[in-house]
Short mmCIF file of N, CA and C in Angstrom, two decimals:
data_model
loop_
_atom_site.label_atom_id
_atom_site.label_comp_id
_atom_site.label_asym_id
_atom_site.label_seq_id
_atom_site.Cartn_x
_atom_site.Cartn_y
_atom_site.Cartn_z
N UNK K 29 0.82 -1.19 0.03
CA UNK K 29 -0.09 -0.01 0.01
C UNK K 29 0.79 1.37 -0.06
N UNK K 30 1.84 1.19 0.90
CA UNK K 30 2.96 2.38 0.94
C UNK K 30 3.48 2.67 -0.43
N UNK K 31 3.94 1.55 -1.16
CA UNK K 31 4.62 1.74 -2.32
C UNK K 31 3.74 2.41 -3.37
N UNK K 32 2.37 1.93 -3.34
CA UNK K 32 1.44 2.67 -4.30
C UNK K 32 1.27 4.13 -4.17
N UNK K 33 1.35 4.50 -2.79
CA UNK K 33 1.13 5.78 -2.38
C UNK K 33 2.36 6.72 -2.93
N UNK K 34 3.51 6.20 -2.82
CA UNK K 34 4.66 6.67 -3.16
C UNK K 34 4.71 6.88 -4.72
N UNK K 35 4.29 5.74 -5.41
CA UNK K 35 4.14 6.07 -6.87
C UNK K 35 3.15 6.95 -7.43
N UNK K 36 2.08 7.17 -6.61
CA UNK K 36 0.99 8.08 -7.05
C UNK K 36 1.50 9.40 -6.59
N UNK K 37 2.40 9.64 -5.65
CA UNK K 37 2.96 11.01 -5.37
C UNK K 37 3.96 11.44 -6.37
N UNK K 38 4.82 10.37 -6.87
CA UNK K 38 5.91 10.80 -7.62
C UNK K 38 5.49 10.74 -9.18
N UNK K 39 4.43 10.34 -9.51
CA UNK K 39 3.98 10.16 -11.00
C UNK K 39 3.99 11.64 -11.60
N UNK K 40 3.29 12.50 -10.99
CA UNK K 40 3.30 13.80 -11.58
C UNK K 40 4.64 14.51 -11.67
N UNK K 41 5.57 14.15 -10.69
CA UNK K 41 6.99 14.83 -10.63
C UNK K 41 7.79 14.01 -11.67
N UNK K 42 7.42 12.67 -12.04
CA UNK K 42 8.18 11.98 -13.12
C UNK K 42 7.78 12.82 -14.48
N UNK K 43 6.41 13.03 -14.59
CA UNK K 43 5.91 13.63 -15.88
C UNK K 43 6.62 15.02 -15.93
N UNK K 44 6.68 15.91 -14.96
CA UNK K 44 7.10 17.14 -14.80
C UNK K 44 8.62 17.14 -15.35
N UNK K 45 9.38 16.15 -14.81
CA UNK K 45 10.66 15.88 -15.11
C UNK K 45 10.96 15.69 -16.54
N UNK K 46 10.19 14.81 -17.14
CA UNK K 46 10.27 14.52 -18.57
C UNK K 46 9.87 15.91 -19.42
N UNK K 47 8.97 16.57 -19.10
CA UNK K 47 8.64 17.84 -19.74
C UNK K 47 9.89 18.79 -19.62
N UNK K 48 10.40 18.83 -18.38
CA UNK K 48 11.67 19.89 -18.31
C UNK K 48 12.73 19.38 -19.13
N UNK K 49 12.87 17.86 -19.17
CA UNK K 49 14.01 17.44 -19.93
C UNK K 49 13.86 17.72 -21.48
N UNK K 50 12.61 17.64 -21.97
CA UNK K 50 12.33 18.14 -23.41
C UNK K 50 12.73 19.65 -23.54
N UNK K 51 12.25 20.41 -22.69
CA UNK K 51 12.49 21.94 -22.72
C UNK K 51 13.91 22.23 -22.65
N UNK K 52 14.76 21.44 -21.90
CA UNK K 52 16.21 21.82 -21.73
C UNK K 52 16.84 21.40 -22.97
N UNK K 53 16.41 20.20 -23.60
CA UNK K 53 16.94 19.80 -24.80
C UNK K 53 16.86 20.81 -26.00
N UNK K 54 15.53 21.35 -25.99
CA UNK K 54 15.15 22.37 -27.03
C UNK K 54 16.07 23.67 -26.87
N UNK K 55 16.11 24.06 -25.42
CA UNK K 55 16.94 25.16 -25.24
C UNK K 55 18.47 24.98 -25.67
N UNK K 56 18.99 23.82 -25.25
CA UNK K 56 20.42 23.46 -25.54
C UNK K 56 20.68 23.50 -27.11
N UNK K 57 19.65 22.80 -27.78
CA UNK K 57 19.77 22.74 -29.22
C UNK K 57 19.76 24.02 -29.95
N UNK K 58 18.97 24.89 -29.36
CA UNK K 58 18.81 26.27 -29.91
C UNK K 58 20.03 27.17 -29.69
N UNK K 59 20.62 26.75 -28.61
CA UNK K 59 21.90 27.61 -28.18
C UNK K 59 22.94 27.36 -29.04
N UNK K 60 22.99 26.03 -29.83
CA UNK K 60 24.05 25.69 -30.85
C UNK K 60 23.75 26.62 -31.88
#
């Protein structure tokens, strides 16, 4: 049960992290 709660809490952070990663890649490729 605890693991499910942790996964539920971290799911939005993981999605946010992926979004930020895409933005960072776009910015770094734009800088070149």
